[in-house]
Amino acid sequence: MVRFAVRIPVRPVRLIAEGCGLSRAGVERLLAEGKLVSAVRLGGKLSGDFTFTLKR
C-alpha cells in the first residue's frame, strides 16, 4: 500500500518505477500485460492512497 502524508498529486507509474528500480516504460508494459494491477487507474495523477500488486 502506498500512503500519502500530504495530498500532493503524483504519478503512480513514476513512484512504482522508482521504488521497484524499473523504467517508466517497463511499468507501463507491466500494466499493459496485466502483471501490475490496482483497483485505481495508475495511468494519471493520484493524490490519495492506493495499492497495487506486481505479478512476476
N, CA, C and O atoms as a Tripos MOL2 file, in Angstrom:
@<TRIPOS>MOLECULE
protein
  224   223    56     0     0
PROTEIN
NO_CHARGES

@<TRIPOS>ATOM
      1 N           0.8480   -1.1720    0.0000 N.3       1 MET1
      2 CA          0.0000    0.0000    0.0000 C.3       1 MET1
      3 C           0.8940    1.2350    0.0000 C.2       1 MET1
      4 O           1.8900    1.3050    0.7200 O.2       1 MET1
      5 N           0.5210    2.1830   -0.8060 N.am      2 VAL2
      6 CA          1.2170    3.4660   -0.8490 C.3       2 VAL2
      7 C           0.3330    4.4650   -0.1150 C.2       2 VAL2
      8 O          -0.8270    4.6620   -0.4770 O.2       2 VAL2
      9 N           0.8820    5.0880    0.9100 N.am      3 ARG3
     10 CA          0.1350    6.0620    1.7080 C.3       3 ARG3
     11 C           0.8030    7.4220    1.5670 C.2       3 ARG3
     12 O           2.0290    7.5360    1.5670 O.2       3 ARG3
     13 N          -0.0160    8.4340    1.4500 N.am      4 PHE4
     14 CA          0.4700    9.8000    1.3060 C.3       4 PHE4
     15 C           0.2680   10.5650    2.6030 C.2       4 PHE4
     16 O          -0.8400   10.6040    3.1380 O.2       4 PHE4
     17 N           1.3240   11.1670    3.1070 N.am      5 ALA5
     18 CA          1.2200   12.0050    4.3070 C.3       5 ALA5
     19 C           0.5690   13.3360    3.9540 C.2       5 ALA5
     20 O          -0.1530   13.9160    4.7650 O.2       5 ALA5
     21 N           0.8230   13.8110    2.7530 N.am      6 VAL6
     22 CA          0.2630   15.0660    2.2670 C.3       6 VAL6
     23 C          -0.3870   14.7860    0.9170 C.2       6 VAL6
     24 O           0.1640   14.0350    0.1110 O.2       6 VAL6
     25 N          -1.5310   15.3690    0.6650 N.am      7 ARG7
     26 CA         -2.2650   15.1380   -0.5840 C.3       7 ARG7
     27 C          -1.6910   15.9670   -1.7340 C.2       7 ARG7
     28 O          -2.2350   17.0120   -2.0940 O.2       7 ARG7
     29 N          -0.5950   15.4890   -2.2960 N.am      8 ILE8
     30 CA          0.0430   16.1520   -3.4310 C.3       8 ILE8
     31 C          -0.1100   15.2190   -4.6380 C.2       8 ILE8
     32 O           0.2720   14.0520   -4.5560 O.2       8 ILE8
     33 N          -0.6550   15.7050   -5.7470 N.am      9 PRO9
     34 CA         -0.8230   14.8420   -6.9170 C.3       9 PRO9
     35 C           0.5160   14.3320   -7.4500 C.2       9 PRO9
     36 O           1.4310   15.1150   -7.7070 O.2       9 PRO9
     37 N           0.6180   13.0300   -7.6090 N.am     10 VAL10
     38 CA          1.8160   12.3980   -8.1660 C.3      10 VAL10
     39 C           1.3890   11.3550   -9.1860 C.2      10 VAL10
     40 O           0.2340   10.9300   -9.2160 O.2      10 VAL10
     41 N           2.3260   10.9550  -10.0080 N.am     11 ARG11
     42 CA          2.0670    9.9100  -10.9950 C.3      11 ARG11
     43 C           2.4820    8.5630  -10.4040 C.2      11 ARG11
     44 O           3.6660    8.3330  -10.1590 O.2      11 ARG11
     45 N           1.5170    7.6750  -10.1730 N.am     12 PRO12
     46 CA          1.8300    6.3750   -9.5790 C.3      12 PRO12
     47 C           2.8540    5.5770  -10.3900 C.2      12 PRO12
     48 O           3.6900    4.8790   -9.8160 O.2      12 PRO12
     49 N           2.7930    5.6780  -11.7060 N.am     13 VAL13
     50 CA          3.7350    4.9370  -12.5430 C.3      13 VAL13
     51 C           5.1690    5.3530  -12.2140 C.2      13 VAL13
     52 O           6.0710    4.5170  -12.1560 O.2      13 VAL13
     53 N           5.3650    6.6320  -12.0040 N.am     14 ARG14
     54 CA          6.7040    7.1420  -11.6710 C.3      14 ARG14
     55 C           7.1450    6.6470  -10.2920 C.2      14 ARG14
     56 O           8.2980    6.2490  -10.1210 O.2      14 ARG14
     57 N           6.2450    6.6660   -9.3100 N.am     15 LEU15
     58 CA          6.5720    6.1710   -7.9740 C.3      15 LEU15
     59 C           6.9180    4.6830   -7.9910 C.2      15 LEU15
     60 O           7.8920    4.2560   -7.3700 O.2      15 LEU15
     61 N           6.1220    3.9090   -8.7000 N.am     16 ILE16
     62 CA          6.3520    2.4670   -8.7770 C.3      16 ILE16
     63 C           7.6700    2.1820   -9.4810 C.2      16 ILE16
     64 O           8.4390    1.3290   -9.0400 O.2      16 ILE16
     65 N           7.9300    2.8900  -10.5660 N.am     17 ALA17
     66 CA          9.1820    2.6980  -11.3060 C.3      17 ALA17
     67 C          10.3830    2.9830  -10.4060 C.2      17 ALA17
     68 O          11.3290    2.1970  -10.3540 O.2      17 ALA17
     69 N          10.3370    4.0970   -9.7100 N.am     18 GLU18
     70 CA         11.4460    4.4800   -8.8350 C.3      18 GLU18
     71 C          11.6110    3.4830   -7.6950 C.2      18 GLU18
     72 O          12.7270    3.0670   -7.3860 O.2      18 GLU18
     73 N          10.5050    3.1010   -7.0720 N.am     19 GLY19
     74 CA         10.5560    2.2060   -5.9260 C.3      19 GLY19
     75 C          10.9830    0.7870   -6.2610 C.2      19 GLY19
     76 O          11.5940    0.1040   -5.4390 O.2      19 GLY19
     77 N          10.6550    0.3440   -7.4810 N.am     20 CYS20
     78 CA         10.9740   -1.0320   -7.8860 C.3      20 CYS20
     79 C          12.2210   -1.1200   -8.7610 C.2      20 CYS20
     80 O          12.6120   -2.2130   -9.1720 O.2      20 CYS20
     81 N          12.8480    0.0200   -9.0490 N.am     21 GLY21
     82 CA         14.0480    0.0120   -9.8800 C.3      21 GLY21
     83 C          13.7620   -0.3210  -11.3360 C.2      21 GLY21
     84 O          14.5750   -0.9580  -12.0060 O.2      21 GLY21
     85 N          12.6010    0.1120  -11.8230 N.am     22 LEU22
     86 CA         12.2040   -0.1390  -13.2050 C.3      22 LEU22
     87 C          12.1370    1.1790  -13.9650 C.2      22 LEU22
     88 O          12.1030    2.2560  -13.3680 O.2      22 LEU22
     89 N          12.1180    1.0780  -15.2810 N.am     23 SER23
     90 CA         11.8720    2.2760  -16.0910 C.3      23 SER23
     91 C          10.3680    2.5250  -16.1110 C.2      23 SER23
     92 O           9.5790    1.6190  -15.8440 O.2      23 SER23
     93 N           9.9760    3.7540  -16.4270 N.am     24 ARG24
     94 CA          8.5410    4.0350  -16.5410 C.3      24 ARG24
     95 C           7.9280    3.2270  -17.6810 C.2      24 ARG24
     96 O           6.7940    2.7600  -17.5740 O.2      24 ARG24
     97 N           8.6710    3.0640  -18.7630 N.am     25 ALA25
     98 CA          8.1820    2.2510  -19.8800 C.3      25 ALA25
     99 C           7.9880    0.8040  -19.4320 C.2      25 ALA25
    100 O           7.0440    0.1390  -19.8590 O.2      25 ALA25
    101 N           8.8740    0.3260  -18.5810 N.am     26 GLY26
    102 CA          8.7460   -1.0300  -18.0580 C.3      26 GLY26
    103 C           7.4960   -1.1970  -17.2130 C.2      26 GLY26
    104 O           6.8180   -2.2210  -17.2890 O.2      26 GLY26
    105 N           7.1930   -0.1860  -16.4070 N.am     27 VAL27
    106 CA          5.9740   -0.2250  -15.5930 C.3      27 VAL27
    107 C           4.7460   -0.1820  -16.4990 C.2      27 VAL27
    108 O           3.7850   -0.9180  -16.2760 O.2      27 VAL27
    109 N           4.7710    0.6670  -17.5080 N.am     28 GLU28
    110 CA          3.6540    0.7460  -18.4690 C.3      28 GLU28
    111 C           3.4480   -0.5980  -19.1610 C.2      28 GLU28
    112 O           2.3130   -1.0190  -19.3850 O.2      28 GLU28
    113 N           4.5500   -1.2730  -19.4990 N.am     29 ARG29
    114 CA          4.4640   -2.5870  -20.1500 C.3      29 ARG29
    115 C           3.8210   -3.5990  -19.2000 C.2      29 ARG29
    116 O           2.9630   -4.3790  -19.6130 O.2      29 ARG29
    117 N           4.2320   -3.5900  -17.9330 N.am     30 LEU30
    118 CA          3.6430   -4.4920  -16.9480 C.3      30 LEU30
    119 C           2.1450   -4.2240  -16.7900 C.2      30 LEU30
    120 O           1.3630   -5.1640  -16.6450 O.2      30 LEU30
    121 N           1.7450   -2.9730  -16.8140 N.am     31 LEU31
    122 CA          0.3270   -2.6310  -16.7600 C.3      31 LEU31
    123 C          -0.4200   -3.2100  -17.9580 C.2      31 LEU31
    124 O          -1.4770   -3.8220  -17.8040 O.2      31 LEU31
    125 N           0.1370   -3.0120  -19.1500 N.am     32 ALA32
    126 CA         -0.5000   -3.4920  -20.3750 C.3      32 ALA32
    127 C          -0.6040   -5.0120  -20.4040 C.2      32 ALA32
    128 O          -1.5640   -5.5610  -20.9450 O.2      32 ALA32
    129 N           0.3800   -5.6890  -19.8240 N.am     33 GLU33
    130 CA          0.3960   -7.1600  -19.8110 C.3      33 GLU33
    131 C          -0.4460   -7.7420  -18.6770 C.2      33 GLU33
    132 O          -0.6130   -8.9590  -18.5920 O.2      33 GLU33
    133 N          -0.9770   -6.8820  -17.8060 N.am     34 GLY34
    134 CA         -1.7730   -7.3580  -16.6870 C.3      34 GLY34
    135 C          -0.9520   -7.9030  -15.5340 C.2      34 GLY34
    136 O          -1.4870   -8.5730  -14.6500 O.2      34 GLY34
    137 N           0.3400   -7.6220  -15.5360 N.am     35 LYS35
    138 CA          1.2200   -8.0930  -14.4620 C.3      35 LYS35
    139 C           1.3180   -7.0940  -13.3170 C.2      35 LYS35
    140 O           1.8500   -7.4140  -12.2540 O.2      35 LYS35
    141 N           0.8110   -5.8980  -13.5290 N.am     36 LEU36
    142 CA          0.7320   -4.8760  -12.4930 C.3      36 LEU36
    143 C          -0.7270   -4.4490  -12.4420 C.2      36 LEU36
    144 O          -1.2520   -3.8950  -13.4070 O.2      36 LEU36
    145 N          -1.3730   -4.7040  -11.3230 N.am     37 VAL37
    146 CA         -2.8110   -4.4280  -11.2210 C.3      37 VAL37
    147 C          -3.1030   -3.5860   -9.9850 C.2      37 VAL37
    148 O          -2.3930   -3.6410   -8.9810 O.2      37 VAL37
    149 N          -4.1710   -2.8080  -10.0940 N.am     38 SER38
    150 CA         -4.6100   -1.9570   -9.0000 C.3      38 SER38
    151 C          -6.1040   -1.7040   -9.1590 C.2      38 SER38
    152 O          -6.6450   -1.7720  -10.2630 O.2      38 SER38
    153 N          -6.7570   -1.4120   -8.0470 N.am     39 ALA39
    154 CA         -8.1760   -1.0780   -8.0880 C.3      39 ALA39
    155 C          -8.3980    0.3300   -8.6310 C.2      39 ALA39
    156 O          -9.5070    0.6680   -9.0450 O.2      39 ALA39
    157 N          -7.3540    1.1490   -8.6320 N.am     40 VAL40
    158 CA         -7.4510    2.5100   -9.1720 C.3      40 VAL40
    159 C          -6.6220    2.5980  -10.4510 C.2      40 VAL40
    160 O          -5.6800    1.8310  -10.6510 O.2      40 VAL40
    161 N          -6.9860    3.5350  -11.2990 N.am     41 ARG41
    162 CA         -6.2490    3.7340  -12.5450 C.3      41 ARG41
    163 C          -4.8950    4.3520  -12.2210 C.2      41 ARG41
    164 O          -4.8250    5.4080  -11.5920 O.2      41 ARG41
    165 N          -3.8290    3.7000  -12.6470 N.am     42 LEU42
    166 CA         -2.4730    4.1540  -12.3420 C.3      42 LEU42
    167 C          -1.8840    5.0410  -13.4290 C.2      42 LEU42
    168 O          -0.7720    5.5460  -13.2760 O.2      42 LEU42
    169 N          -2.6020    5.2360  -14.5090 N.am     43 GLY43
    170 CA         -2.0670    5.9660  -15.6470 C.3      43 GLY43
    171 C          -2.0160    7.4750  -15.4990 C.2      43 GLY43
    172 O          -1.2730    8.1250  -16.2340 O.2      43 GLY43
    173 N          -2.7690    8.0570  -14.5880 N.am     44 GLY44
    174 CA         -2.7820    9.5070  -14.4340 C.3      44 GLY44
    175 C          -2.1330    9.9320  -13.1360 C.2      44 GLY44
    176 O          -1.2150    9.2790  -12.6390 O.2      44 GLY44
    177 N          -2.6230   11.0370  -12.5910 N.am     45 LYS45
    178 CA         -2.1180   11.5310  -11.3110 C.3      45 LYS45
    179 C          -3.0750   11.1260  -10.1990 C.2      45 LYS45
    180 O          -4.2910   11.0940  -10.3850 O.2      45 LYS45
    181 N          -2.5070   10.8210   -9.0500 N.am     46 LEU46
    182 CA         -3.2910   10.4980   -7.8560 C.3      46 LEU46
    183 C          -2.8080   11.3490   -6.6960 C.2      46 LEU46
    184 O          -1.6380   11.7260   -6.6300 O.2      46 LEU46
    185 N          -3.7150   11.6460   -5.7870 N.am     47 SER47
    186 CA         -3.3080   12.3280   -4.5590 C.3      47 SER47
    187 C          -3.8100   11.5730   -3.3350 C.2      47 SER47
    188 O          -3.6850   12.0460   -2.2050 O.2      47 SER47
    189 N          -4.3790   10.3930   -3.5740 N.am     48 GLY48
    190 CA         -4.8690    9.5690   -2.4820 C.3      48 GLY48
    191 C          -4.0860    8.2760   -2.3810 C.2      48 GLY48
    192 O          -3.3130    7.9300   -3.2750 O.2      48 GLY48
    193 N          -4.2920    7.5710   -1.2910 N.am     49 ASP49
    194 CA         -3.6110    6.2870   -1.0770 C.3      49 ASP49
    195 C          -4.0530    5.2880   -2.1460 C.2      49 ASP49
    196 O          -5.1650    5.3710   -2.6670 O.2      49 ASP49
    197 N          -3.1720    4.3470   -2.4640 N.am     50 PHE50
    198 CA         -3.5390    3.2990   -3.4120 C.3      50 PHE50
    199 C          -2.7220    2.0530   -3.1270 C.2      50 PHE50
    200 O          -1.6740    2.1050   -2.4840 O.2      50 PHE50
    201 N          -3.2230    0.9420   -3.6190 N.am     51 THR51
    202 CA         -2.4980   -0.3240   -3.5200 C.3      51 THR51
    203 C          -2.2960   -0.8710   -4.9210 C.2      51 THR51
    204 O          -3.0420   -0.5390   -5.8430 O.2      51 THR51
    205 N          -1.3020   -1.6960   -5.0710 N.am     52 PHE52
    206 CA         -1.0780   -2.3580   -6.3530 C.3      52 PHE52
    207 C          -0.4350   -3.7080   -6.0910 C.2      52 PHE52
    208 O           0.1570   -3.9340   -5.0360 O.2      52 PHE52
    209 N          -0.5580   -4.5970   -7.0590 N.am     53 THR53
    210 CA          0.0370   -5.9180   -6.9890 C.3      53 THR53
    211 C           0.9090   -6.1130   -8.2170 C.2      53 THR53
    212 O           0.4720   -5.8830   -9.3450 O.2      53 THR53
    213 N           2.1300   -6.5340   -7.9940 N.am     54 LEU54
    214 CA          3.0720   -6.8330   -9.0770 C.3      54 LEU54
    215 C           3.1870   -8.3340   -9.1830 C.2      54 LEU54
    216 O           3.6820   -8.9960   -8.2700 O.2      54 LEU54
    217 N           2.7250   -8.8730  -10.3080 N.am     55 LYS55
    218 CA          2.7690  -10.3210  -10.5550 C.3      55 LYS55
    219 C           3.9510  -10.6110  -11.4630 C.2      55 LYS55
    220 O           3.9700  -10.1760  -12.6150 O.2      55 LYS55
    221 N           4.9270  -11.3330  -10.9630 N.am     56 ARG56
    222 CA          6.0900  -11.6380  -11.7990 C.3      56 ARG56
    223 C           6.1950  -13.0880  -12.0950 C.2      56 ARG56
    224 O           7.1200  -13.5120  -12.7870 O.2      56 ARG56
@<TRIPOS>BOND
     1     1     2 1
     2     2     3 1
     3     3     4 2
     4     3     5 am
     5     5     6 1
     6     6     7 1
     7     7     8 2
     8     7     9 am
     9     9    10 1
    10    10    11 1
    11    11    12 2
    12    11    13 am
    13    13    14 1
    14    14    15 1
    15    15    16 2
    16    15    17 am
    17    17    18 1
    18    18    19 1
    19    19    20 2
    20    19    21 am
    21    21    22 1
    22    22    23 1
    23    23    24 2
    24    23    25 am
    25    25    26 1
    26    26    27 1
    27    27    28 2
    28    27    29 am
    29    29    30 1
    30    30    31 1
    31    31    32 2
    32    31    33 am
    33    33    34 1
    34    34    35 1
    35    35    36 2
    36    35    37 am
    37    37    38 1
    38    38    39 1
    39    39    40 2
    40    39    41 am
    41    41    42 1
    42    42    43 1
    43    43    44 2
    44    43    45 am
    45    45    46 1
    46    46    47 1
    47    47    48 2
    48    47    49 am
    49    49    50 1
    50    50    51 1
    51    51    52 2
    52    51    53 am
    53    53    54 1
    54    54    55 1
    55    55    56 2
    56    55    57 am
    57    57    58 1
    58    58    59 1
    59    59    60 2
    60    59    61 am
    61    61    62 1
    62    62    63 1
    63    63    64 2
    64    63    65 am
    65    65    66 1
    66    66    67 1
    67    67    68 2
    68    67    69 am
    69    69    70 1
    70    70    71 1
    71    71    72 2
    72    71    73 am
    73    73    74 1
    74    74    75 1
    75    75    76 2
    76    75    77 am
    77    77    78 1
    78    78    79 1
    79    79    80 2
    80    79    81 am
    81    81    82 1
    82    82    83 1
    83    83    84 2
    84    83    85 am
    85    85    86 1
    86    86    87 1
    87    87    88 2
    88    87    89 am
    89    89    90 1
    90    90    91 1
    91    91    92 2
    92    91    93 am
    93    93    94 1
    94    94    95 1
    95    95    96 2
    96    95    97 am
    97    97    98 1
    98    98    99 1
    99    99   100 2
   100    99   101 am
   101   101   102 1
   102   102   103 1
   103   103   104 2
   104   103   105 am
   105   105   106 1
   106   106   107 1
   107   107   108 2
   108   107   109 am
   109   109   110 1
   110   110   111 1
   111   111   112 2
   112   111   113 am
   113   113   114 1
   114   114   115 1
   115   115   116 2
   116   115   117 am
   117   117   118 1
   118   118   119 1
   119   119   120 2
   120   119   121 am
   121   121   122 1
   122   122   123 1
   123   123   124 2
   124   123   125 am
   125   125   126 1
   126   126   127 1
   127   127   128 2
   128   127   129 am
   129   129   130 1
   130   130   131 1
   131   131   132 2
   132   131   133 am
   133   133   134 1
   134   134   135 1
   135   135   136 2
   136   135   137 am
   137   137   138 1
   138   138   139 1
   139   139   140 2
   140   139   141 am
   141   141   142 1
   142   142   143 1
   143   143   144 2
   144   143   145 am
   145   145   146 1
   146   146   147 1
   147   147   148 2
   148   147   149 am
   149   149   150 1
   150   150   151 1
   151   151   152 2
   152   151   153 am
   153   153   154 1
   154   154   155 1
   155   155   156 2
   156   155   157 am
   157   157   158 1
   158   158   159 1
   159   159   160 2
   160   159   161 am
   161   161   162 1
   162   162   163 1
   163   163   164 2
   164   163   165 am
   165   165   166 1
   166   166   167 1
   167   167   168 2
   168   167   169 am
   169   169   170 1
   170   170   171 1
   171   171   172 2
   172   171   173 am
   173   173   174 1
   174   174   175 1
   175   175   176 2
   176   175   177 am
   177   177   178 1
   178   178   179 1
   179   179   180 2
   180   179   181 am
   181   181   182 1
   182   182   183 1
   183   183   184 2
   184   183   185 am
   185   185   186 1
   186   186   187 1
   187   187   188 2
   188   187   189 am
   189   189   190 1
   190   190   191 1
   191   191   192 2
   192   191   193 am
   193   193   194 1
   194   194   195 1
   195   195   196 2
   196   195   197 am
   197   197   198 1
   198   198   199 1
   199   199   200 2
   200   199   201 am
   201   201   202 1
   202   202   203 1
   203   203   204 2
   204   203   205 am
   205   205   206 1
   206   206   207 1
   207   207   208 2
   208   207   209 am
   209   209   210 1
   210   210   211 1
   211   211   212 2
   212   211   213 am
   213   213   214 1
   214   214   215 1
   215   215   216 2
   216   215   217 am
   217   217   218 1
   218   218   219 1
   219   219   220 2
   220   219   221 am
   221   221   222 1
   222   222   223 1
   223   223   224 2
@<TRIPOS>SUBSTRUCTURE
     1 MET1         2 RESIDUE 1 A MET
     2 VAL2         6 RESIDUE 1 A VAL
     3 ARG3        10 RESIDUE 1 A ARG
     4 PHE4        14 RESIDUE 1 A PHE
     5 ALA5        18 RESIDUE 1 A ALA
     6 VAL6        22 RESIDUE 1 A VAL
     7 ARG7        26 RESIDUE 1 A ARG
     8 ILE8        30 RESIDUE 1 A ILE
     9 PRO9        34 RESIDUE 1 A PRO
    10 VAL10       38 RESIDUE 1 A VAL
    11 ARG11       42 RESIDUE 1 A ARG
    12 PRO12       46 RESIDUE 1 A PRO
    13 VAL13       50 RESIDUE 1 A VAL
    14 ARG14       54 RESIDUE 1 A ARG
    15 LEU15       58 RESIDUE 1 A LEU
    16 ILE16       62 RESIDUE 1 A ILE
    17 ALA17       66 RESIDUE 1 A ALA
    18 GLU18       70 RESIDUE 1 A GLU
    19 GLY19       74 RESIDUE 1 A GLY
    20 CYS20       78 RESIDUE 1 A CYS
    21 GLY21       82 RESIDUE 1 A GLY
    22 LEU22       86 RESIDUE 1 A LEU
    23 SER23       90 RESIDUE 1 A SER
    24 ARG24       94 RESIDUE 1 A ARG
    25 ALA25       98 RESIDUE 1 A ALA
    26 GLY26      102 RESIDUE 1 A GLY
    27 VAL27      106 RESIDUE 1 A VAL
    28 GLU28      110 RESIDUE 1 A GLU
    29 ARG29      114 RESIDUE 1 A ARG
    30 LEU30      118 RESIDUE 1 A LEU
    31 LEU31      122 RESIDUE 1 A LEU
    32 ALA32      126 RESIDUE 1 A ALA
    33 GLU33      130 RESIDUE 1 A GLU
    34 GLY34      134 RESIDUE 1 A GLY
    35 LYS35      138 RESIDUE 1 A LYS
    36 LEU36      142 RESIDUE 1 A LEU
    37 VAL37      146 RESIDUE 1 A VAL
    38 SER38      150 RESIDUE 1 A SER
    39 ALA39      154 RESIDUE 1 A ALA
    40 VAL40      158 RESIDUE 1 A VAL
    41 ARG41      162 RESIDUE 1 A ARG
    42 LEU42      166 RESIDUE 1 A LEU
    43 GLY43      170 RESIDUE 1 A GLY
    44 GLY44      174 RESIDUE 1 A GLY
    45 LYS45      178 RESIDUE 1 A LYS
    46 LEU46      182 RESIDUE 1 A LEU
    47 SER47      186 RESIDUE 1 A SER
    48 GLY48      190 RESIDUE 1 A GLY
    49 ASP49      194 RESIDUE 1 A ASP
    50 PHE50      198 RESIDUE 1 A PHE
    51 THR51      202 RESIDUE 1 A THR
    52 PHE52      206 RESIDUE 1 A PHE
    53 THR53      210 RESIDUE 1 A THR
    54 LEU54      214 RESIDUE 1 A LEU
    55 LYS55      218 RESIDUE 1 A LYS
    56 ARG56      222 RESIDUE 1 A ARG
